PDB file of C-alpha atoms in Angstrom:
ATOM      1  CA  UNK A   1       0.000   0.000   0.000  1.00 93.00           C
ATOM      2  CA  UNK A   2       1.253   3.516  -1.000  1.00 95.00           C
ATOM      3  CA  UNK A   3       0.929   6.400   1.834  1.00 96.00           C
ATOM      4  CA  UNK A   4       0.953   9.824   0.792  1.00 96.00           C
ATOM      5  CA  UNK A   5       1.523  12.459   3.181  1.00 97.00           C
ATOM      6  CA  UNK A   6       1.359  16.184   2.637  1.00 96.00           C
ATOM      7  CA  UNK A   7       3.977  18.442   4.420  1.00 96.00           C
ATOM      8  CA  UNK A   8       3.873  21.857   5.457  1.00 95.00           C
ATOM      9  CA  UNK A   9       6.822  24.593   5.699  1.00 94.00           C
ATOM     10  CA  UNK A  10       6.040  26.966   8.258  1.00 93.00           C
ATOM     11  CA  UNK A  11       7.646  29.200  10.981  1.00 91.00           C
ATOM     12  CA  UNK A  12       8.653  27.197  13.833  1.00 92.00           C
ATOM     13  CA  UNK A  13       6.851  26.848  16.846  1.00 89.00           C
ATOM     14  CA  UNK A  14       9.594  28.518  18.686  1.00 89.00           C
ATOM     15  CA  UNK A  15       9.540  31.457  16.839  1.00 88.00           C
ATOM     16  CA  UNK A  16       7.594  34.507  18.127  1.00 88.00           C
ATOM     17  CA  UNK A  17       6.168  36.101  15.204  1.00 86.00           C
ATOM     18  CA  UNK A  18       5.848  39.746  14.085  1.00 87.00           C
ATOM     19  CA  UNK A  19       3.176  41.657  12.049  1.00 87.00           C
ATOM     20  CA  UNK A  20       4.460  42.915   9.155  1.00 86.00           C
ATOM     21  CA  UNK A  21       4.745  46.830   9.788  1.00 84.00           C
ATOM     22  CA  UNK A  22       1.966  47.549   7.016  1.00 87.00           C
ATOM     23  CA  UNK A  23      -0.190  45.310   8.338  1.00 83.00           C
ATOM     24  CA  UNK A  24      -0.305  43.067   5.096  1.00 82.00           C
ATOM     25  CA  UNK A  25       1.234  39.922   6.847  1.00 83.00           C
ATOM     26  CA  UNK A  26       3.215  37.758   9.014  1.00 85.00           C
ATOM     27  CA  UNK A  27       7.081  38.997   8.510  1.00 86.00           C
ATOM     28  CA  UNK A  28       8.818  35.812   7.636  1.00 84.00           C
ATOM     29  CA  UNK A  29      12.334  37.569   6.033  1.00 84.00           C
ATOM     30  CA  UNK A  30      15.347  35.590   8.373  1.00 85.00           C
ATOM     31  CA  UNK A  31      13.109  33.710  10.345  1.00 88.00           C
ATOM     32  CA  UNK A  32      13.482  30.014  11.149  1.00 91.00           C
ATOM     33  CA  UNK A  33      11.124  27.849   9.490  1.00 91.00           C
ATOM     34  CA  UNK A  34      10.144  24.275   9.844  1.00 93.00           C
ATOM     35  CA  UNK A  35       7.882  21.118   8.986  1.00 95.00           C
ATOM     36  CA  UNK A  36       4.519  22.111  10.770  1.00 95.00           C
ATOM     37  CA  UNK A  37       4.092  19.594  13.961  1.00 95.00           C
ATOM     38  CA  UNK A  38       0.943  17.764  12.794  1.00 95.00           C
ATOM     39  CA  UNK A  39       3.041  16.854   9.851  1.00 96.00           C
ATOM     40  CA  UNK A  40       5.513  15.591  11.392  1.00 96.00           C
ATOM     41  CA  UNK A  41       3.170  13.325  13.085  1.00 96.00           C
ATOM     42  CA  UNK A  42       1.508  12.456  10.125  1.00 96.00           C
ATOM     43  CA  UNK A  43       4.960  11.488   8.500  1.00 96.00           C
ATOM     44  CA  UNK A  44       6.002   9.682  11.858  1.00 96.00           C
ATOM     45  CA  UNK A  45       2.380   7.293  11.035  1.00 96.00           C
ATOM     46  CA  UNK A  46       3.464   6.643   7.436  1.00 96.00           C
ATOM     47  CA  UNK A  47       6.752   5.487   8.861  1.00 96.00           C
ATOM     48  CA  UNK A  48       5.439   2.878  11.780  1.00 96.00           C
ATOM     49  CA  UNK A  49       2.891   1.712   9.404  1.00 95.00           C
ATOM     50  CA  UNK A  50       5.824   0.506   6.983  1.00 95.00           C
ATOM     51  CA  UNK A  51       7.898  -0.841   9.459  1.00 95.00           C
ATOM     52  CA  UNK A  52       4.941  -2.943  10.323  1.00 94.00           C
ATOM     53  CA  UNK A  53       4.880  -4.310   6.786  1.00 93.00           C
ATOM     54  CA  UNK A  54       1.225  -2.503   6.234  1.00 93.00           C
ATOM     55  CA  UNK A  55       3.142   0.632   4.005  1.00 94.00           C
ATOM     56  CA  UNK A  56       5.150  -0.291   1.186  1.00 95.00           C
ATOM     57  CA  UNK A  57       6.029   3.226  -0.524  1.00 96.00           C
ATOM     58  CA  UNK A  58       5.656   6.491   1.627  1.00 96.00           C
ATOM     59  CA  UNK A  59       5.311   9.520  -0.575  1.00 97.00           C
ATOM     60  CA  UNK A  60       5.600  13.208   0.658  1.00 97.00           C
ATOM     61  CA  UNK A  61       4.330  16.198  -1.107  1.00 96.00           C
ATOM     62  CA  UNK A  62       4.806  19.917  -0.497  1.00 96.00           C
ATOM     63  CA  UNK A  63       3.286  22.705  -1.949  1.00 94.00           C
ATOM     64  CA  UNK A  64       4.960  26.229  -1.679  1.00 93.00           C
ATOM     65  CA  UNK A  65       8.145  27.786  -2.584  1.00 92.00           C
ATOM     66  CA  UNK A  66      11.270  26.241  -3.812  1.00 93.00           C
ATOM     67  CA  UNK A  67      12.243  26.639  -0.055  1.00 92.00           C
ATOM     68  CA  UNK A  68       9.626  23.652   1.039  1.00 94.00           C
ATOM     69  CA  UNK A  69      12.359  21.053  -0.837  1.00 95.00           C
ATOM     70  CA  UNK A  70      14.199  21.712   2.530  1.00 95.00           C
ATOM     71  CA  UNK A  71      11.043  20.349   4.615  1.00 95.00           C
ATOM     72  CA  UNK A  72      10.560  17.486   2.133  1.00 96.00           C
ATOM     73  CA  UNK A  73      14.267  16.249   2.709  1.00 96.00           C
ATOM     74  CA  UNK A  74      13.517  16.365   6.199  1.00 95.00           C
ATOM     75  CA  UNK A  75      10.411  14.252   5.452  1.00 96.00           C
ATOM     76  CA  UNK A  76      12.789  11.974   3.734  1.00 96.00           C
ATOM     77  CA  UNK A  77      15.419  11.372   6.644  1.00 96.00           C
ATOM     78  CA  UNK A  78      12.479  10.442   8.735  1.00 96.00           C
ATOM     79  CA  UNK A  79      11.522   7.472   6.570  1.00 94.00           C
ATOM     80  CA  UNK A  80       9.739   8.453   3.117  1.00 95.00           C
ATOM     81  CA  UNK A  81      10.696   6.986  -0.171  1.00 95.00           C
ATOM     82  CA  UNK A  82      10.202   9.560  -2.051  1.00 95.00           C
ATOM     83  CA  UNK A  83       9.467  13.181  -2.547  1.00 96.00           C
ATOM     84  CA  UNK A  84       7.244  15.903  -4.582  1.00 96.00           C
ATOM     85  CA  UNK A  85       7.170  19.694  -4.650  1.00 96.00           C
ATOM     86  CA  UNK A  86       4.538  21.566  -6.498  1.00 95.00           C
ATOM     87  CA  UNK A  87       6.502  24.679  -6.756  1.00 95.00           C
ATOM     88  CA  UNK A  88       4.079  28.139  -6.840  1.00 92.00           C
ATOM     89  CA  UNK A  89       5.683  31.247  -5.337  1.00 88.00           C
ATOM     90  CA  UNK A  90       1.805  32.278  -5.360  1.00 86.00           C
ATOM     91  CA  UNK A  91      -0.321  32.176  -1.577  1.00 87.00           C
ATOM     92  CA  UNK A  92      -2.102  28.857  -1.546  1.00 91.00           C
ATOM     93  CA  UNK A  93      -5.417  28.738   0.649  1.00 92.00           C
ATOM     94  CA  UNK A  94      -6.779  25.461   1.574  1.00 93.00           C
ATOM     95  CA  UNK A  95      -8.987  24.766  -1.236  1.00 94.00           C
ATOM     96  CA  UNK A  96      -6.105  25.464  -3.493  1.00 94.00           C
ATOM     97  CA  UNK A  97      -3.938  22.699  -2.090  1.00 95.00           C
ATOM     98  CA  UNK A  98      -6.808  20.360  -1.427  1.00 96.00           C
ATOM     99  CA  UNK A  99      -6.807  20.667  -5.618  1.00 96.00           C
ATOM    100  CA  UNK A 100      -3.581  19.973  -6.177  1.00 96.00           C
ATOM    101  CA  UNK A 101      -3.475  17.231  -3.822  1.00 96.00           C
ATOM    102  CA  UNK A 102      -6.224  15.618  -5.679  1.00 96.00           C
ATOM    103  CA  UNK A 103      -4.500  15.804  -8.608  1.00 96.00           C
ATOM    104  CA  UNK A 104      -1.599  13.974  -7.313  1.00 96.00           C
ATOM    105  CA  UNK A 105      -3.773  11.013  -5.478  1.00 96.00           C
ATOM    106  CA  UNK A 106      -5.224  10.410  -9.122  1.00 95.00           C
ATOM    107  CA  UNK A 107      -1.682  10.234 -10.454  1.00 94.00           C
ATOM    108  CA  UNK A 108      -0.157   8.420  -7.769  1.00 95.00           C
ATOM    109  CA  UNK A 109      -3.106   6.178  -6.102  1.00 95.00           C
ATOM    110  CA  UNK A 110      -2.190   6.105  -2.816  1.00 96.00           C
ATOM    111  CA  UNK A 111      -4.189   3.610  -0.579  1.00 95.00           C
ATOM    112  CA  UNK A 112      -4.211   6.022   2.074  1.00 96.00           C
ATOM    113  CA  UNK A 113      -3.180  10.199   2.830  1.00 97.00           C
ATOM    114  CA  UNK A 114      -2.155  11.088   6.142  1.00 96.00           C
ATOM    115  CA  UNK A 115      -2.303  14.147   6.809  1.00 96.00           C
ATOM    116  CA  UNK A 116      -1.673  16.873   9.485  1.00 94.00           C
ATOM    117  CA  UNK A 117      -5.037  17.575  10.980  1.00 93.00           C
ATOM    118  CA  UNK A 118      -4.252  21.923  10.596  1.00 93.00           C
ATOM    119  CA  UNK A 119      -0.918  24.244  10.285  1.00 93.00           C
ATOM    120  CA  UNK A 120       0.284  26.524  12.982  1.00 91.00           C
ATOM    121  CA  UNK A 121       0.516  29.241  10.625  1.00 89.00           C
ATOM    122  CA  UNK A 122      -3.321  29.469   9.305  1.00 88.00           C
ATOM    123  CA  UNK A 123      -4.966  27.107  11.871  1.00 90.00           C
ATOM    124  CA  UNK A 124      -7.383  26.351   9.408  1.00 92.00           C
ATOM    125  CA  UNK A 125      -8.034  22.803   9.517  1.00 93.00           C
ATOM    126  CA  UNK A 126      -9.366  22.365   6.149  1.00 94.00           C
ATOM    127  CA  UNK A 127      -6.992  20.621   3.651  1.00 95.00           C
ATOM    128  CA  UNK A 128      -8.118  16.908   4.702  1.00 95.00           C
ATOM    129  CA  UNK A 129     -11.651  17.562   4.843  1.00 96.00           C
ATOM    130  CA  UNK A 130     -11.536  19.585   1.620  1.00 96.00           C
ATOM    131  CA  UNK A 131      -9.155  16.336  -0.123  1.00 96.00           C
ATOM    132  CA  UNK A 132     -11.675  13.975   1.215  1.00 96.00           C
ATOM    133  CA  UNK A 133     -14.774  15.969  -0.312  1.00 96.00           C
ATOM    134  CA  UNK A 134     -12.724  15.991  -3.437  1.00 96.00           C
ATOM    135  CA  UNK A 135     -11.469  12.687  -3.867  1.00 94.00           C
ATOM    136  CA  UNK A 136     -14.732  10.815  -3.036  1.00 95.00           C
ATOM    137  CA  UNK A 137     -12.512   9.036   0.095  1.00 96.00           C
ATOM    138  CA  UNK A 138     -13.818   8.343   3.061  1.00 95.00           C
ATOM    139  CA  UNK A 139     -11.905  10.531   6.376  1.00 95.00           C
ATOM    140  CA  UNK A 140     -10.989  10.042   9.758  1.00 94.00           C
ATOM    141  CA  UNK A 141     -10.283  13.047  11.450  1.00 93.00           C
ATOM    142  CA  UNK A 142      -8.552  14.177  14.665  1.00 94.00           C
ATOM    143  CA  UNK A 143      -6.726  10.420  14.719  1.00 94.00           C
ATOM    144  CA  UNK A 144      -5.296   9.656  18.298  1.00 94.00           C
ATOM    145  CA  UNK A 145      -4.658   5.447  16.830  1.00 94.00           C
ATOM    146  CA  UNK A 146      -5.190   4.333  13.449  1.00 94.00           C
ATOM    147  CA  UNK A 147      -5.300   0.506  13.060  1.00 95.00           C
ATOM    148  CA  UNK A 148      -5.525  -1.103   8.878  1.00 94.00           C
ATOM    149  CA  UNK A 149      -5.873  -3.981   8.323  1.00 92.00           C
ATOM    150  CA  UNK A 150      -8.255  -6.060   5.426  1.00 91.00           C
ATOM    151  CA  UNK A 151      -8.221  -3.027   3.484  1.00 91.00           C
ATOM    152  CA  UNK A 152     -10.238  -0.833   6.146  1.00 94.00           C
ATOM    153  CA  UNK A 153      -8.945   1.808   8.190  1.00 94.00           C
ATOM    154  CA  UNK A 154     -10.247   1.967  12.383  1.00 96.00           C
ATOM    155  CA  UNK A 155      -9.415   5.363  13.596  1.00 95.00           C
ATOM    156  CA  UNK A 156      -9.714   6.011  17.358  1.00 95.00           C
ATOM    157  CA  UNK A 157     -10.649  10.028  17.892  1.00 93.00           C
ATOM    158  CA  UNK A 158     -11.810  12.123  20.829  1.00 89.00           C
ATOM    159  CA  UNK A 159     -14.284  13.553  20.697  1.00 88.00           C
ATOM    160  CA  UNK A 160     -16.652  15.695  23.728  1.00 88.00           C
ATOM    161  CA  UNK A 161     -18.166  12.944  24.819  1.00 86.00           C
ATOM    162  CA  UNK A 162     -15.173  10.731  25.412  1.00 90.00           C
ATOM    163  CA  UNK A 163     -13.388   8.191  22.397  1.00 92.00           C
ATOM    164  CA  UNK A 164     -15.128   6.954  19.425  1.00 95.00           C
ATOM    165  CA  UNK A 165     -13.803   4.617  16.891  1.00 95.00           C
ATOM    166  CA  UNK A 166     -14.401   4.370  13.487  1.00 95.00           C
ATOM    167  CA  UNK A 167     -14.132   2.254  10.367  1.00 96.00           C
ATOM    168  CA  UNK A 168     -13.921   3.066   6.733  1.00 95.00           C
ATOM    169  CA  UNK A 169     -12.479   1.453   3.680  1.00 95.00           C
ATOM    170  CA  UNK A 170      -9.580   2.661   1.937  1.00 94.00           C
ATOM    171  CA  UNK A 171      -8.592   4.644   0.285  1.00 95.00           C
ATOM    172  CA  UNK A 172      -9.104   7.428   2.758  1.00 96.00           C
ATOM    173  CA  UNK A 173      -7.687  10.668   4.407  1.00 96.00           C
ATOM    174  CA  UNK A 174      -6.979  10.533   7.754  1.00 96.00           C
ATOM    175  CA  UNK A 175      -5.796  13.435   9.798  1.00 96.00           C
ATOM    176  CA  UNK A 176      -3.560  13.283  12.760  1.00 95.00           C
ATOM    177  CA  UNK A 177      -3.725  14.895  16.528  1.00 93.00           C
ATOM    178  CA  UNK A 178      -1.279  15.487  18.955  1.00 92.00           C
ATOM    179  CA  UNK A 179      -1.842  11.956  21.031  1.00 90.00           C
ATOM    180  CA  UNK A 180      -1.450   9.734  17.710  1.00 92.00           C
ATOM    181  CA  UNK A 181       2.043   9.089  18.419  1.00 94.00           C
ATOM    182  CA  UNK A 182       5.890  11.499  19.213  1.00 94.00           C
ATOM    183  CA  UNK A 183       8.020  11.555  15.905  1.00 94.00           C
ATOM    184  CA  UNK A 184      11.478  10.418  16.213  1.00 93.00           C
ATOM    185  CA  UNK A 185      14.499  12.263  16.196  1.00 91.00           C
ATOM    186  CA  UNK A 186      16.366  12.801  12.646  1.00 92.00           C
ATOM    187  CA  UNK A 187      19.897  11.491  13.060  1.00 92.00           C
ATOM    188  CA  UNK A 188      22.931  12.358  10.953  1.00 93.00           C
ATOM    189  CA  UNK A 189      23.010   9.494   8.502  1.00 94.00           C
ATOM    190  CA  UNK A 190      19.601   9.504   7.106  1.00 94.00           C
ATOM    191  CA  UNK A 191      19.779  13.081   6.709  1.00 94.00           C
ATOM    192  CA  UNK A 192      22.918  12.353   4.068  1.00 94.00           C
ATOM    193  CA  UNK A 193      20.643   9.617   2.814  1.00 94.00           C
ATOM    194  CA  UNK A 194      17.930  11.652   2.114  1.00 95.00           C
ATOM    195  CA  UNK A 195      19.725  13.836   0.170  1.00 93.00           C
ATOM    196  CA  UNK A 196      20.167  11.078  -2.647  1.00 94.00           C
ATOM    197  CA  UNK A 197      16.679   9.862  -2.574  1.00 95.00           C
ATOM    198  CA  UNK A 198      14.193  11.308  -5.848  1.00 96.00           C
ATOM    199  CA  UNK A 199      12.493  14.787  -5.129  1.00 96.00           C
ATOM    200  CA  UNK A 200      10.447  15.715  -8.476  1.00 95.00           C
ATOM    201  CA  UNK A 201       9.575  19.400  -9.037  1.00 95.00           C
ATOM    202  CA  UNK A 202       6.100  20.385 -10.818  1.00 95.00           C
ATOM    203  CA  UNK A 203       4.184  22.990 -11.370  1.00 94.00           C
ATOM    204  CA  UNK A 204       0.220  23.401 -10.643  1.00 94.00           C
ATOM    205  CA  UNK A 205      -0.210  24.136 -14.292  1.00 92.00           C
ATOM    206  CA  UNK A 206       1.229  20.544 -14.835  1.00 92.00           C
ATOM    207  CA  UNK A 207      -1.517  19.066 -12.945  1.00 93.00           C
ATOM    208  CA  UNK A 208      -4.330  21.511 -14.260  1.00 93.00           C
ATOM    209  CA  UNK A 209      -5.291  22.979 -11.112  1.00 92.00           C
ATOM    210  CA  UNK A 210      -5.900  26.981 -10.732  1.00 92.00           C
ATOM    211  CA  UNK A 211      -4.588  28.293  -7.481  1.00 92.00           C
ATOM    212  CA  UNK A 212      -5.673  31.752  -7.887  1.00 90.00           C
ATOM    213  CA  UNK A 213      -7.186  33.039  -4.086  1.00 89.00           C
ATOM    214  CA  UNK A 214     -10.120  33.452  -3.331  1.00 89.00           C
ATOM    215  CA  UNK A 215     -10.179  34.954   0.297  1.00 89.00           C
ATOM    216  CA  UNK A 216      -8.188  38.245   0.509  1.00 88.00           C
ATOM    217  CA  UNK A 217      -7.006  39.272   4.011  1.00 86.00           C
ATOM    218  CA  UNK A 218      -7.933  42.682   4.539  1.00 88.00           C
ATOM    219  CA  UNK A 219      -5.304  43.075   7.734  1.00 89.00           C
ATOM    220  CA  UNK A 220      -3.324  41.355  10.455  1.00 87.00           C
ATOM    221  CA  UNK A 221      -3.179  42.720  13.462  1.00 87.00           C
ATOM    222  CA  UNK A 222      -1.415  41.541  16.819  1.00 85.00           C
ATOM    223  CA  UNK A 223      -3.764  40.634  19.970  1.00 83.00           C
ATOM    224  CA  UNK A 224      -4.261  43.286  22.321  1.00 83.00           C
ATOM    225  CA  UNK A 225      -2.034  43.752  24.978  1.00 83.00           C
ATOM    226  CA  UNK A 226      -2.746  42.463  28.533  1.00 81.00           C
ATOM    227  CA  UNK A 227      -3.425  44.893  30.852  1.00 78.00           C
ATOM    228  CA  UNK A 228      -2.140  44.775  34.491  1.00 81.00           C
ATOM    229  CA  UNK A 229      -4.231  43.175  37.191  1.00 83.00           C
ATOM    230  CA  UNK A 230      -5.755  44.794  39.923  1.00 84.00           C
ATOM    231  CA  UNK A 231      -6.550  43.248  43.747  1.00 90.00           C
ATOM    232  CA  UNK A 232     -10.251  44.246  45.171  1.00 90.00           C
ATOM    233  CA  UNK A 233     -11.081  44.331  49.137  1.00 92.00           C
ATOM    234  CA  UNK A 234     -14.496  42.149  49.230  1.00 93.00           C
ATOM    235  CA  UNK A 235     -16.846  40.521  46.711  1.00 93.00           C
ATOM    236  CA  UNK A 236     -19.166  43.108  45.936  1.00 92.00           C
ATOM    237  CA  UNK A 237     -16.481  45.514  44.480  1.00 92.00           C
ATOM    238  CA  UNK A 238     -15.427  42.854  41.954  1.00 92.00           C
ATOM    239  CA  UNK A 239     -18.666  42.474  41.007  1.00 92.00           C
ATOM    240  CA  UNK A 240     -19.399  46.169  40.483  1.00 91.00           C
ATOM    241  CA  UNK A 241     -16.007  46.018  38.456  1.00 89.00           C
ATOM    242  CA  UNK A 242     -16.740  42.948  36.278  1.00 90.00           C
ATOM    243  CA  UNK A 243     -20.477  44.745  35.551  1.00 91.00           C
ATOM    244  CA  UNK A 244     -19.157  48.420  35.186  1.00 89.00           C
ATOM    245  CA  UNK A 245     -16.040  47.758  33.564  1.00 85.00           C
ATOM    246  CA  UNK A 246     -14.808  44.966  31.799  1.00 81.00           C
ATOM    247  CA  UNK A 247     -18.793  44.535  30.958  1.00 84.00           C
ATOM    248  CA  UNK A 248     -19.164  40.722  31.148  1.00 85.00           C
ATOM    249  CA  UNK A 249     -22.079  40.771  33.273  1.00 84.00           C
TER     250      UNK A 249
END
């Protein structure tokens, strides 16, 4: 079974980002960036679900600036085969890469795409959903454990209520959550190896998908800042303060 798994390149976690000065942005000039968590996760699953014999080719895809071939090596030291880069210097919204991942499932027929359930940069939490919709695939979402086995998928998720598990045939998108499983460190070696394994460059034009946007942000803006706290003598003043004041009553 082929696994593909879509990677993200975004500013890492560690990073305290800045609003561009015109408001247009995040400012990402000499800032460290890195494969978005979830992804790493997802990449981790692909990984443990070959060793187990269940995976036979893991395939990662990025979609983004030249840059991104950086994250896809990455992907590559941690255990997949193989690499692809659909190379657009153009902002890509959700619906946009959704596309172009379809594209590439109908060229590639994976039996299943794991994928980060949202990025840190957008938190939109769309792509899978959206690929899903697309491809006609079934989707289990917010995966803690996924289990395949007879050509079906069980996918253990939280939800509100507690856990529920579900089952679905493959192929199928699955997206990952923080409890599915802690990605290994990337040693030395397979970093040199993955510098000799196949990364192939295309363009969305060469898969026939339009990535024009179709949301434009208007402005970014940082949160405001906390103000300082203040102590009250008894009860009934912090109530006058919560009504009078900060309004919330």
């Amino acid at each position: 079974m082929k696994v593909l798994v879509p990677v993200k390149r975004v500013v890492d976690y560690n990073v305290k980002v800045r609003v561009k000065s015109d408001g247009s942005g995040v400012d990402i000039a000499n800032v460290k960036m890195s494969m978005n968590p979830f992804d790493e996760i997802a990449i981790e699953e692909a990984v443990r679900l070959k060793e187990k014999g269940v995976a036979t080719e893991i395939v990662a895809v990025s979609c983004g600036v030249a840059q991104c071939q950086e994250t896809l090596r990455t992907a590559m030291a941690i255990g997949a085969d193989r690499a692809i880069l659909v190379e657009c210097a153009d902002e890509l919204q959700p619906l946009a890469v959704a596309k172009l991942l379809k594209a590439l499932v109908d060229k590639e027929q994976p039996g299943l795409v794991i994928v980060g359930k949202q990025a840190i940069d957008d938190d939109c939490n769309q792509t899978g959903q959206m690929l899903a919709a697309l491809g006609g695939m079934a989707q289990g979402t917010f995966a803690s454990k996924v289990e395949i086995a007879d050509g079906q998928a069980t996918v253990t998720r939280e939800v509100d209520g507690g856990v529920e598990r579900i089952r679905f045939k493959l192929p199928a998108v699955v997206t990952t959550d923080l409890r599915l499983n802690e990605p290994r460190y990337v040693t030395l070696p397979n970093i040199m190896k993955a510098k000799k394994k196949p990364l192939e460059v295309v363009k969305p034009a060469d898969l026939g998908v339009d990535v024009t946007p179709r949301i434009k942000t208007l402005k970014v803006s940082e949160p405001p800042k906390r103000g300082a706290g203040v102590k009250v003598p008894d009860v009934a003043t912090l109530v006058a303060k919560l009504k009078n004041e900060a309004k919330v009553i």
